[in-house]
Short mmCIF file of C-alpha atoms in Angstrom, two decimals:
data_model
loop_
_atom_site.label_atom_id
_atom_site.label_comp_id
_atom_site.label_asym_id
_atom_site.label_seq_id
_atom_site.Cartn_x
_atom_site.Cartn_y
_atom_site.Cartn_z
CA MET H 1 58.27 26.09 40.87
CA ILE H 2 57.60 29.42 39.16
CA LYS H 3 54.91 31.49 40.81
CA ARG H 4 51.74 31.85 38.77
CA SER H 5 52.08 35.64 38.77
CA THR H 6 55.64 35.39 37.43
CA LEU H 7 54.53 32.84 34.85
CA LEU H 8 51.73 35.12 33.72
CA LEU H 9 54.12 38.05 33.36
CA LEU H 10 56.53 35.90 31.32
CA ILE H 11 53.73 34.70 29.02
CA THR H 12 52.55 38.29 28.56
CA VAL H 13 56.04 39.46 27.55
CA LEU H 14 56.44 36.57 25.11
CA LEU H 15 52.97 37.21 23.68
CA GLY H 16 53.78 40.90 23.22
CA ALA H 17 57.02 39.96 21.43
CA TYR H 18 55.10 37.52 19.20
CA TYR H 19 52.61 40.23 18.24
CA LEU H 20 55.38 42.74 17.65
CA VAL H 21 57.35 40.43 15.35
CA LEU H 22 54.19 39.57 13.41
CA GLY H 23 53.12 43.22 13.15
CA VAL H 24 56.54 44.43 12.01
CA TYR H 25 56.71 41.57 9.48
CA PHE H 26 53.34 42.55 7.98
CA ASN H 27 54.43 46.18 7.99
CA LYS H 28 57.60 45.37 6.07
CA LEU H 29 55.51 43.48 3.52
CA GLY H 30 53.59 46.69 2.90
CA TYR H 31 50.45 46.13 4.99
CA TYR H 32 48.97 49.39 6.29
CA ASN H 33 45.44 50.47 7.11
CA ALA H 34 43.72 53.86 7.01
CA GLU H 35 43.55 54.31 10.79
CA ALA H 36 47.25 53.64 11.38
CA LEU H 37 48.29 55.93 8.51
CA PHE H 38 46.03 58.67 9.87
CA TYR H 39 47.68 58.49 13.32
CA ILE H 40 51.13 58.49 11.72
CA GLU H 41 50.33 61.60 9.68
CA LYS H 42 48.84 63.49 12.64
CA SER H 43 51.77 62.52 14.87
CA LYS H 44 54.19 63.93 12.30
CA ILE H 45 52.24 67.20 12.23
CA VAL H 46 52.29 67.47 16.03
CA PHE H 47 56.01 66.80 16.38
CA GLU H 48 57.44 68.17 13.13
CA GLY H 49 54.84 70.43 11.54
CA LEU H 50 54.83 74.21 11.23
CA GLY H 51 51.95 76.49 12.18
CA ASN H 52 49.05 76.07 14.59
CA ARG H 53 49.31 72.46 15.72
CA LEU H 54 47.16 72.83 18.85
CA LYS H 55 43.97 72.03 16.94
CA VAL H 56 45.52 68.85 15.54
CA MET H 57 46.82 67.83 18.95
CA GLY H 58 43.55 68.38 20.81
CA LEU H 59 40.81 67.58 18.30
CA THR H 60 42.13 64.54 16.45
CA ALA H 61 39.80 61.64 17.21
CA PRO H 62 39.56 59.09 18.62
CA ILE H 63 41.96 60.86 20.92
CA ILE H 64 43.10 58.01 23.23
CA PRO H 65 44.35 55.71 20.40
CA PHE H 66 45.98 58.75 18.79
CA TYR H 67 47.85 59.66 21.97
CA SER H 68 48.84 56.04 22.59
CA THR H 69 51.06 56.16 19.48
CA PHE H 70 53.00 59.19 20.77
CA ILE H 71 55.24 57.17 23.09
CA PHE H 72 56.58 55.10 20.21
CA THR H 73 57.02 57.77 17.52
CA SER H 74 60.59 58.30 18.73
CA ILE H 75 61.33 54.71 17.64
CA ASN H 76 59.73 54.88 14.21
CA TYR H 77 56.70 56.81 12.96
CA LEU H 78 55.53 54.04 10.63
CA LEU H 79 55.84 51.35 13.31
CA ALA H 80 54.43 53.38 16.23
CA PRO H 81 50.77 52.23 15.84
CA VAL H 82 51.88 48.60 15.43
CA ILE H 83 54.06 48.74 18.56
CA ALA H 84 51.21 50.35 20.53
CA SER H 85 48.65 47.73 19.44
CA ALA H 86 51.03 44.80 20.08
CA ILE H 87 51.83 45.96 23.62
CA GLY H 88 48.21 46.99 24.27
CA THR H 89 46.82 43.59 23.26
CA ALA H 90 49.39 41.84 25.47
CA ILE H 91 48.21 44.03 28.37
CA LEU H 92 44.60 43.05 27.60
CA PHE H 93 45.66 39.39 27.85
CA TYR H 94 47.34 40.11 31.19
CA LEU H 95 44.22 41.78 32.61
CA ILE H 96 41.93 38.91 31.60
CA SER H 97 44.40 36.29 32.81
CA ALA H 98 44.96 38.08 36.14
CA THR H 99 41.20 38.00 36.74
CA LEU H 100 41.20 34.30 35.84
CA LEU H 101 44.09 33.39 38.20
CA LYS H 102 42.35 35.13 41.10
CA THR H 103 39.27 32.99 40.50
CA VAL H 104 40.57 29.49 39.68
CA LYS H 105 43.70 27.46 40.35
CA ASP H 106 43.42 25.14 37.35
CA ASN H 107 45.94 26.19 34.65
CA PHE H 108 43.81 24.50 31.96
CA TYR H 109 41.81 27.67 31.47
CA LEU H 110 44.97 29.79 31.24
CA VAL H 111 46.23 27.51 28.46
CA LEU H 112 42.92 27.99 26.60
CA LEU H 113 43.28 31.75 26.95
CA VAL H 114 46.84 31.67 25.60
CA VAL H 115 45.70 29.58 22.61
CA LEU H 116 42.90 32.05 21.91
CA PHE H 117 45.24 35.05 21.95
CA LEU H 118 47.82 33.21 19.83
CA PHE H 119 45.58 32.00 17.04
CA HIS H 120 42.28 33.88 16.98
CA PRO H 121 42.37 36.08 13.84
CA GLY H 122 40.40 38.83 15.58
CA MET H 123 43.02 39.03 18.32
CA LEU H 124 45.83 38.96 15.76
CA TYR H 125 44.07 41.76 13.87
CA THR H 126 43.78 43.75 17.10
CA ALA H 127 47.45 43.22 17.97
CA THR H 128 49.19 43.68 14.62
CA ALA H 129 47.10 46.09 12.52
CA GLY H 130 47.99 49.25 14.44
CA LYS H 131 44.35 50.14 15.02
CA GLY H 132 42.82 51.31 18.31
CA ILE H 133 40.75 48.15 18.83
CA TYR H 134 42.97 46.99 21.72
CA LEU H 135 41.97 50.07 23.73
CA VAL H 136 38.27 49.56 23.00
CA LEU H 137 38.45 45.93 24.17
CA THR H 138 40.55 46.79 27.23
CA PHE H 139 38.24 49.50 28.57
CA PHE H 140 35.11 47.59 27.56
CA TYR H 141 36.45 44.68 29.62
CA LEU H 142 37.31 46.92 32.60
CA PHE H 143 33.89 48.60 32.46
CA PHE H 144 31.98 45.33 32.69
CA LEU H 145 34.50 43.90 35.17
CA ASN H 146 33.70 46.70 37.60
CA ILE H 147 29.96 46.38 36.96
CA LEU H 148 30.13 42.66 37.86
CA LYS H 149 32.25 43.47 40.93
CA PHE H 150 29.57 45.94 41.99
CA TYR H 151 26.93 43.21 41.74
CA ARG H 152 29.07 41.04 44.00
CA SER H 153 30.06 43.66 46.60
CA ASN H 154 27.28 46.27 46.25
CA THR H 155 29.82 49.07 46.84
CA THR H 156 29.66 52.23 44.72
CA TYR H 157 33.47 52.30 44.48
CA HIS H 158 33.24 49.84 41.58
CA VAL H 159 30.50 51.90 39.95
CA SER H 160 32.82 54.92 40.04
CA LEU H 161 35.60 52.89 38.40
CA ALA H 162 33.13 51.64 35.79
CA SER H 163 32.14 55.24 35.03
CA MET H 164 35.79 56.24 34.48
CA CYS H 165 36.28 53.23 32.18
CA LEU H 166 33.19 54.24 30.23
CA VAL H 167 34.60 57.76 29.76
CA THR H 168 37.86 56.34 28.40
CA LEU H 169 35.97 53.87 26.22
CA THR H 170 33.96 56.73 24.74
CA PHE H 171 37.17 58.57 23.82
CA CYS H 172 38.44 55.37 22.19
CA ASP H 173 35.30 55.14 20.04
CA TYR H 174 32.60 57.78 20.37
CA ARG H 175 29.84 55.35 19.41
CA PHE H 176 30.09 53.70 22.84
CA ILE H 177 28.42 56.75 24.39
CA TRP H 178 25.16 55.17 23.22
CA LEU H 179 25.81 52.22 25.53
CA THR H 180 24.62 54.44 28.39
CA LEU H 181 21.08 54.37 26.97
CA PHE H 182 20.74 50.67 27.69
CA PHE H 183 21.97 50.92 31.26
CA ILE H 184 19.14 53.30 32.21
CA PRO H 185 16.50 50.54 32.73
CA LEU H 186 19.17 48.18 34.05
CA VAL H 187 20.10 50.55 36.88
CA LEU H 188 16.47 50.53 38.04
CA SER H 189 16.52 46.72 38.04
CA ILE H 190 19.76 46.71 40.05
CA THR H 191 18.33 49.13 42.61
CA LEU H 192 15.20 47.02 43.02
CA LYS H 193 17.36 43.98 43.64
CA SER H 194 19.30 45.79 46.37
CA LEU H 195 16.12 46.54 48.40
CA ASN H 196 15.40 44.17 51.26
CA LEU H 197 12.05 42.78 50.12
CA GLY H 198 10.56 39.33 50.52
CA GLU H 199 9.17 39.32 46.97
CA LYS H 200 11.59 37.98 44.35
CA GLU H 201 9.92 38.93 41.06
CA SER H 202 11.04 42.35 39.81
CA ILE H 203 7.56 43.53 38.75
CA PHE H 204 6.13 42.81 42.20
CA ARG H 205 9.15 44.36 43.93
CA LEU H 206 8.54 47.50 41.86
CA PHE H 207 4.85 47.47 42.81
CA LEU H 208 5.65 47.13 46.52
CA SER H 209 8.28 49.87 46.36
CA PHE H 210 5.97 52.43 44.75
CA ASN H 211 3.14 51.71 47.17
CA ASN H 212 5.28 52.17 50.26
CA PRO H 213 6.37 55.83 50.84
CA SER H 214 9.54 54.85 52.69
CA LEU H 215 10.58 52.28 50.09
CA ARG H 216 9.63 54.66 47.28
CA ARG H 217 11.95 57.37 48.63
CA LYS H 218 14.73 54.84 49.10
CA LEU H 219 14.27 53.46 45.57
CA ILE H 220 14.27 56.92 43.98
CA SER H 221 17.29 58.15 45.93
CA LYS H 222 19.37 55.01 45.25
CA THR H 223 18.43 54.95 41.57
CA PHE H 224 19.21 58.63 41.14
CA ALA H 225 22.54 58.22 42.96
CA LEU H 226 23.58 55.37 40.67
CA TYR H 227 22.55 57.34 37.59
CA ILE H 228 24.70 60.24 38.75
CA ILE H 229 27.73 58.05 39.51
CA ILE H 230 27.58 56.08 36.23
CA PHE H 231 26.45 58.70 33.74
CA ILE H 232 27.46 62.17 34.91
CA LEU H 233 31.19 61.74 34.19
CA PRO H 234 30.80 60.39 30.60
CA ILE H 235 28.16 62.96 29.69
CA ALA H 236 30.07 65.85 31.26
CA SER H 237 33.28 64.76 29.49
CA ILE H 238 31.59 64.64 26.10
CA VAL H 239 29.91 68.03 26.66
CA CYS H 240 33.25 69.60 27.61
CA TYR H 241 34.98 68.05 24.62
CA LYS H 242 32.24 69.28 22.29
CA LEU H 243 32.62 72.78 23.71
CA LEU H 244 36.36 72.51 23.05
CA ASN H 245 35.55 71.62 19.43
CA LEU H 246 33.16 74.57 19.21
CA THR H 247 35.82 76.92 20.56
CA HIS H 248 38.64 75.82 18.26
CA ALA H 249 36.76 74.58 15.18
CA ASN H 250 33.38 76.37 15.38
CA ASP H 251 31.64 72.99 15.21
CA LEU H 252 30.41 70.88 18.13
CA ASN H 253 30.77 67.68 16.11
CA TYR H 254 34.06 68.51 14.39
CA PHE H 255 35.81 65.51 16.00
CA ILE H 256 33.32 63.01 14.58
CA GLU H 257 32.33 64.66 11.29
CA SER H 258 35.45 66.31 9.85
CA PRO H 259 37.87 64.26 7.71
CA TYR H 260 40.66 66.41 9.17
CA ALA H 261 39.81 65.22 12.69
CA THR H 262 38.96 61.53 12.29
CA TRP H 263 39.97 58.82 9.86
CA ASN H 264 36.70 56.91 9.52
CA VAL H 265 34.47 59.66 8.07
CA LEU H 266 35.72 59.20 4.51
CA VAL H 267 36.79 55.58 4.83
CA ASP H 268 33.30 54.44 5.87
CA LYS H 269 31.61 56.52 3.15
CA ILE H 270 33.91 55.34 0.38
CA ASN H 271 33.75 51.72 1.56
CA PHE H 272 29.93 51.79 1.63
CA ASP H 273 29.71 53.54 -1.77
CA GLU H 274 32.01 50.97 -3.36
CA ILE H 275 30.11 48.02 -1.96
CA THR H 276 26.68 49.37 -2.89
CA SER H 277 27.81 50.16 -6.45
CA SER H 278 29.40 46.76 -7.07
CA ASN H 279 27.69 43.77 -8.65
CA THR H 280 28.10 41.77 -5.45
CA TYR H 281 26.31 44.26 -3.18
CA LYS H 282 25.90 42.92 0.32
CA ILE H 283 22.80 44.14 2.14
CA PRO H 284 23.51 45.34 5.71
CA ASP H 285 22.30 42.95 8.40
CA SER H 286 18.64 43.17 9.36
CA ALA H 287 17.21 43.32 12.89
CA VAL H 288 17.86 40.26 15.08
CA LEU H 289 20.05 38.73 12.36
CA LEU H 290 22.96 40.89 13.54
CA SER H 291 22.54 39.64 17.12
CA LEU H 292 22.45 36.07 15.84
CA LYS H 293 25.70 36.70 13.99
CA MET H 294 27.27 37.93 17.22
CA ILE H 295 26.20 34.70 18.95
CA MET H 296 27.59 32.63 16.06
CA TYR H 297 30.83 34.58 16.24
CA SER H 298 31.10 34.15 20.01
CA PRO H 299 29.16 31.01 21.02
CA LEU H 300 30.72 31.19 24.49
CA ILE H 301 28.24 33.99 25.21
CA LEU H 302 25.55 31.28 25.36
CA LEU H 303 27.51 29.46 28.06
CA ALA H 304 27.83 32.74 29.95
CA LEU H 305 24.06 33.34 29.71
CA TYR H 306 23.43 29.80 30.95
CA MET H 307 25.69 30.38 33.94
CA TYR H 308 23.75 33.55 34.85
CA ARG H 309 20.30 32.11 34.15
CA GLN H 310 19.23 32.53 37.79
CA ASN H 311 20.58 36.09 38.13
CA THR H 312 18.15 38.33 36.28
CA TYR H 313 19.98 41.65 36.35
CA GLN H 314 23.34 40.02 35.58
CA ALA H 315 21.80 38.27 32.58
CA LEU H 316 20.30 41.62 31.53
CA THR H 317 23.79 43.12 31.74
CA LEU H 318 24.98 40.46 29.31
CA LEU H 319 22.16 41.38 26.93
CA THR H 320 22.84 45.15 26.89
CA PRO H 321 25.58 44.89 24.22
CA PHE H 322 23.09 43.14 21.92
CA ALA H 323 20.68 46.07 22.27
CA PHE H 324 23.62 48.43 21.75
CA ILE H 325 24.67 46.70 18.51
CA GLU H 326 21.11 46.74 17.18
CA PHE H 327 20.93 50.46 17.96
CA LEU H 328 24.18 51.09 16.05
CA ARG H 329 22.75 49.20 13.08
CA LEU H 330 19.79 51.59 13.01
CA LYS H 331 21.67 54.81 13.74
CA TYR H 332 24.59 54.18 11.38
CA ASP H 333 22.65 52.42 8.66
CA LYS H 334 25.21 53.27 5.95
CA ILE H 335 28.14 51.82 7.83
CA TYR H 336 28.96 48.13 8.14
CA ILE H 337 29.59 46.87 11.66
CA ALA H 338 33.37 46.70 12.19
CA HIS H 339 35.08 43.65 13.63
CA GLU H 340 35.80 45.36 16.96
CA PHE H 341 32.07 45.13 17.77
CA TYR H 342 32.21 41.36 17.25
CA LEU H 343 35.21 41.11 19.55
CA ILE H 344 33.48 42.85 22.46
CA PHE H 345 31.18 39.82 22.75
CA LEU H 346 34.16 37.50 22.92
CA VAL H 347 35.74 39.59 25.69
CA LEU H 348 32.44 39.87 27.58
CA ALA H 349 31.84 36.11 27.35
CA LEU H 350 35.31 35.39 28.75
CA LEU H 351 34.79 37.81 31.63
CA CYS H 352 31.40 36.42 32.63
CA ILE H 353 32.54 32.80 32.42
CA ILE H 354 35.62 33.57 34.55
CA PHE H 355 33.35 35.06 37.22
CA ARG H 356 31.25 31.87 37.38
CA LEU H 357 33.88 29.16 36.86
CA GLU H 358 34.10 28.15 40.51
CA SER H 359 30.33 27.93 40.94
CA PHE H 360 29.91 25.50 38.01
CA LYS H 361 29.50 22.06 39.59
CA ASP H 362 30.41 19.69 36.74
CA LYS H 363 34.07 20.65 36.23
CA LYS H 364 34.75 17.95 33.64
CA MET H 365 31.80 19.02 31.48
CA LEU H 366 32.86 22.66 31.85
CA LYS H 367 36.35 21.85 30.53
CA ILE H 368 34.85 20.05 27.53
CA LEU H 369 32.50 22.96 26.83
CA MET H 370 35.30 25.52 27.17
CA GLY H 371 37.71 23.52 24.99
CA ALA H 372 35.10 23.03 22.28
CA GLY H 373 33.97 26.64 22.63
CA MET H 374 37.49 27.98 22.14
CA ALA H 375 38.01 25.82 19.05
CA ILE H 376 34.71 27.05 17.58
CA GLN H 377 35.66 30.64 18.47
CA ILE H 378 38.85 30.43 16.42
CA PHE H 379 37.01 28.86 13.49
CA THR H 380 34.21 31.45 13.50
CA GLY H 381 36.84 34.18 13.82
CA PHE H 382 38.38 33.09 10.51
CA TYR H 383 34.95 32.60 8.94
CA PHE H 384 33.58 36.05 9.76
CA LEU H 385 36.77 38.00 9.14
CA ASN H 386 37.19 36.27 5.77
CA ARG H 387 33.72 37.41 4.74
CA SER H 388 33.95 40.94 6.07
CA PRO H 389 32.67 43.66 3.69
CA ILE H 390 35.22 46.15 5.09
CA ALA H 391 38.31 46.63 2.93
CA ASP H 392 40.83 46.97 5.79
CA GLU H 393 39.66 43.68 7.30
CA GLN H 394 39.77 41.92 3.93
CA ASN H 395 43.33 43.16 3.38
CA PHE H 396 44.42 41.89 6.78
CA MET H 397 42.96 38.43 6.19
CA ALA H 398 44.68 38.29 2.80
CA MET H 399 47.97 39.12 4.52
CA LEU H 400 47.38 36.65 7.38
CA SER H 401 46.37 33.83 5.03
CA LYS H 402 49.19 34.42 2.54
CA PRO H 403 51.94 36.80 3.70
CA THR H 404 53.17 38.33 0.44
CA GLU H 405 54.15 41.82 -0.72
CA ASN H 406 51.19 44.19 -0.45
CA SER H 407 51.01 46.95 -3.05
CA ASP H 408 47.94 48.85 -1.79
CA GLN H 409 50.07 51.82 -0.68
CA GLU H 410 52.53 51.61 -3.55
CA GLN H 411 51.39 54.71 -5.44
CA ASN H 412 51.17 56.74 -2.21
CA GLN H 413 54.75 55.71 -1.45
CA ASP H 414 55.81 56.58 -5.01
CA ILE H 415 54.44 60.12 -4.69
CA ALA H 416 56.02 60.45 -1.23
CA ASN H 417 59.39 59.26 -2.55
CA TYR H 418 59.26 61.87 -5.31
CA ILE H 419 58.46 64.58 -2.73
CA ASN H 420 61.29 63.31 -0.51
CA ALA H 421 63.73 63.80 -3.40
CA LEU H 422 62.77 67.46 -3.83
CA PRO H 423 64.89 70.18 -2.16
CA ASP H 424 64.06 71.01 1.47
CA ASN H 425 62.92 74.54 0.64
CA THR H 426 60.23 73.25 -1.74
CA LEU H 427 56.61 73.99 -0.77
CA ILE H 428 53.84 71.63 -1.94
CA MET H 429 50.15 72.36 -1.37
CA THR H 430 48.43 69.21 -0.13
CA ASP H 431 44.96 68.50 1.24
CA ASP H 432 45.46 65.85 3.92
CA ALA H 433 41.71 65.15 4.15
CA ILE H 434 42.43 62.43 1.59
CA ALA H 435 46.21 62.69 1.12
CA TYR H 436 47.16 61.62 4.67
CA PRO H 437 48.50 58.24 3.41
CA ILE H 438 51.00 60.17 1.30
CA VAL H 439 51.92 62.56 4.12
CA ALA H 440 52.58 59.55 6.38
CA PHE H 441 55.41 58.46 4.06
CA VAL H 442 56.93 61.94 3.56
CA ASN H 443 60.17 62.34 5.52
CA ASN H 444 60.04 66.13 5.90
CA ILE H 445 56.46 67.37 6.23
CA GLN H 446 57.68 70.96 6.48
CA LYS H 447 57.69 70.83 2.68
CA LEU H 448 53.90 70.48 2.74
CA VAL H 449 51.34 73.28 3.06
CA MET H 450 48.22 71.72 4.58
CA PRO H 451 44.80 72.91 5.83
CA TYR H 452 45.83 73.09 9.50
CA GLN H 453 48.16 75.97 8.55
CA ASP H 454 46.83 79.52 8.18
CA LYS H 455 48.71 80.10 4.93
CA PHE H 456 46.81 77.24 3.23
CA LEU H 457 43.74 79.48 2.73
CA THR H 458 45.86 82.12 1.02
CA ALA H 459 47.76 79.57 -1.06
CA ILE H 460 44.61 77.86 -2.31
CA GLU H 461 43.26 81.18 -3.68
CA THR H 462 46.49 82.34 -5.32
CA PRO H 463 49.00 79.49 -5.25
CA ARG H 464 51.61 81.21 -7.40
CA GLY H 465 54.05 82.94 -5.11
CA TYR H 466 53.17 80.78 -2.09
CA VAL H 467 53.88 77.21 -3.24
CA SER H 468 55.97 75.57 -5.94
CA TYR H 469 53.90 72.41 -6.39
CA ILE H 470 50.28 71.30 -6.02
CA LEU H 471 49.22 67.72 -5.32
CA VAL H 472 45.88 67.08 -7.06
CA ALA H 473 43.51 64.08 -6.91
CA SER H 474 43.09 62.62 -10.40
CA THR H 475 39.72 61.90 -12.00
CA SER H 476 40.12 58.20 -11.20
CA ASN H 477 40.72 58.83 -7.49
CA ARG H 478 37.73 57.42 -5.59
CA ALA H 479 38.04 60.20 -2.97
CA LYS H 480 38.27 63.09 -5.46
CA GLY H 481 34.86 64.44 -4.40
CA TYR H 482 36.02 64.92 -0.81
CA THR H 483 38.90 67.32 -1.43
CA GLN H 484 39.29 70.87 -2.72
CA LEU H 485 42.42 69.93 -4.65
CA ASN H 486 40.91 68.07 -7.59
CA ASN H 487 40.79 68.71 -11.32
CA THR H 488 37.72 70.96 -11.04
CA TYR H 489 39.57 73.29 -8.66
CA PHE H 490 42.74 73.07 -10.73
CA ASN H 491 40.98 74.14 -13.92
CA PHE H 492 39.26 77.00 -12.06
CA MET H 493 42.61 78.13 -10.64
CA ARG H 494 44.24 78.15 -14.08
CA SER H 495 41.40 80.19 -15.58
CA ASN H 496 41.74 82.77 -12.76
CA ASP H 497 45.48 83.14 -13.35
CA PRO H 498 46.17 82.77 -17.11
CA GLY H 499 49.80 83.78 -16.64
CA MET H 500 50.55 80.83 -14.39
CA LEU H 501 52.76 78.18 -15.98
CA VAL H 502 51.82 74.61 -15.06
CA GLN H 503 53.86 71.46 -15.61
CA LYS H 504 52.84 67.94 -14.63
CA VAL H 505 55.97 66.41 -13.09
CA TYR H 506 54.66 63.15 -11.63
CA GLU H 507 51.54 61.05 -12.03
CA THR H 508 50.00 57.88 -10.63
CA PRO H 509 46.50 56.47 -11.28
CA ASP H 510 45.12 58.43 -8.28
CA TRP H 511 47.40 61.46 -8.05
CA GLU H 512 48.91 64.23 -10.16
CA LEU H 513 51.74 66.46 -8.98
CA TYR H 514 52.05 69.81 -10.78
CA ARG H 515 54.85 72.34 -10.69
CA ILE H 516 53.68 75.95 -10.96
CA LYS H 517 55.55 79.14 -11.90
#
C-alpha cells in the first residue's frame, strides 16, 4: 500500500496541475484581473525597465504576493501570477491535509478536503485568478495553527511562530495588522487560564489575581511577555517599512495610498463609485449582518464553535475574526468586503474542526455533519461569489460558469499591440497609475517613459524633444480623473507649446495615442 504521506504528496501535485491547467485555460480565453496585471507590469519594470527601479522593487505592495511572482516571470510574464497562485493553493491544501493526517487515520475526511479544493468556487478563484489570496489564506492558517498549538502545549515557541506568520500575513494584506487589536483582551484571558487557580470562571480568576500580590505580579509579567512576543515583531516590521517608504517616497503611507505602489487604491474607488452611481446600488452590509453572512458562507464555523463550547479562550479565538471583519466594515466603509475575507472563515473552521476530530464521540454523526457541511459550503460558495458586488469576482464567476472568450482587456491589448509594432527607439509617455494593464501587454517597456523614471517629470512639462508619443486617457475612461495624462492636461500642454504638431494615431473608447513633433 502507498504511504499516506506519499499519497498526500501525489494528490497535491495532481491538484496543482489541475489548478494550473484551469488557470492557463482561463488566461488564454482572456481572463485577467487588476491585481495580476499590476504584478505583471511591476515585474517587467524591475527586470526590464530603465531608470531607478529600486523604489518599484521595494515599495510595491502587497510585497509578498508581488515577490512570489518573480520566480515564474522567466517562464512567462502573463502567466507568472497564475502559476504562483496555482502552486500556492496546492501548498495550502498540503498544509491543511498534513495537519489532518497527523490527527486522524480515517481517509474520509481527506476525501472531503479534496472535494472542497476541487469544486469550491472560492478555492478555484484563489488558485486560478493570479491574485495573492493563497498567501493570505496560507499565513492566516499558520497563524491560528500555532495559536491553537500554544493552547495545547503552553510553550512560547508556538507564539513566536504565530508572530512571524502574522508579520508575513500583514505584508500579504496590510489590513490584517488590525487583527492584533482583537488579540489584546484575548491574551489576558489566556494568561488567566494558565494560572494555577481553583476558581474556573474568568472574572473570579481575575479578581483573585489582582488581590494577591504574588499572583498579580505573575499575571502582569506573563501577560506583558505574551504581548511582546506576539505584537512586537509585526509592529516593528510595519514601523520599519513605513520609515522605508518615508525615506524613498517622502510618505509613510505610500505603499497603501499611492496608485503607483498598490493596485487596489484605484480599483476599490472606481468599483465603489460605479456601484453607488448605478440604478441597482447595493448598500454595504450593516453591523452584525456581515457576521451572519460569514456564518452562512461557512456554516462549518458553527460546528467548530460547538466543539469548543467548553473552552472559553479557544472559542474567543474563533470569534476574533468576526470582530476583525466588523472593524474592517467600519474603517473601510467605502470598500466592499472582498471574497478573501469570506475564505478565512472557511480555513479557520477546517483548522478548528481538525483539532477536535478525535475528541468528538459520535463519529458517525460527525461524518454526516461534515459531509453535509462540505456540500453546503460549495453551494454557498457559488451563491455568494455569484452575487458579489466586486467586478473582478463577477468576471471570474462568469468565466467559471461559462468559459468563453473574455474581451475586458481587448482595448488594452489593442493599444499594446500598436505600441509593440512601433520601432524600438520610439519613446511613449505613459502614466502607469491607470495604464498598467496596457504596460503589462507591451513586449518592450523600454519604449515607455513612466513616472518611476526621473525623465518623466521633464517630459510631462515639455514633451516635445523628449518623447515621440503620448498615451492619454479619453473622456470616457472611468479612471481619467486619477491620471495626469488626460484631455485637460493635453489641452494645457498644447496651449503652452503652440508650435507643437499633434496627430492622433490610434484610439479606443478609453485611450488616445498621439504622435507629437
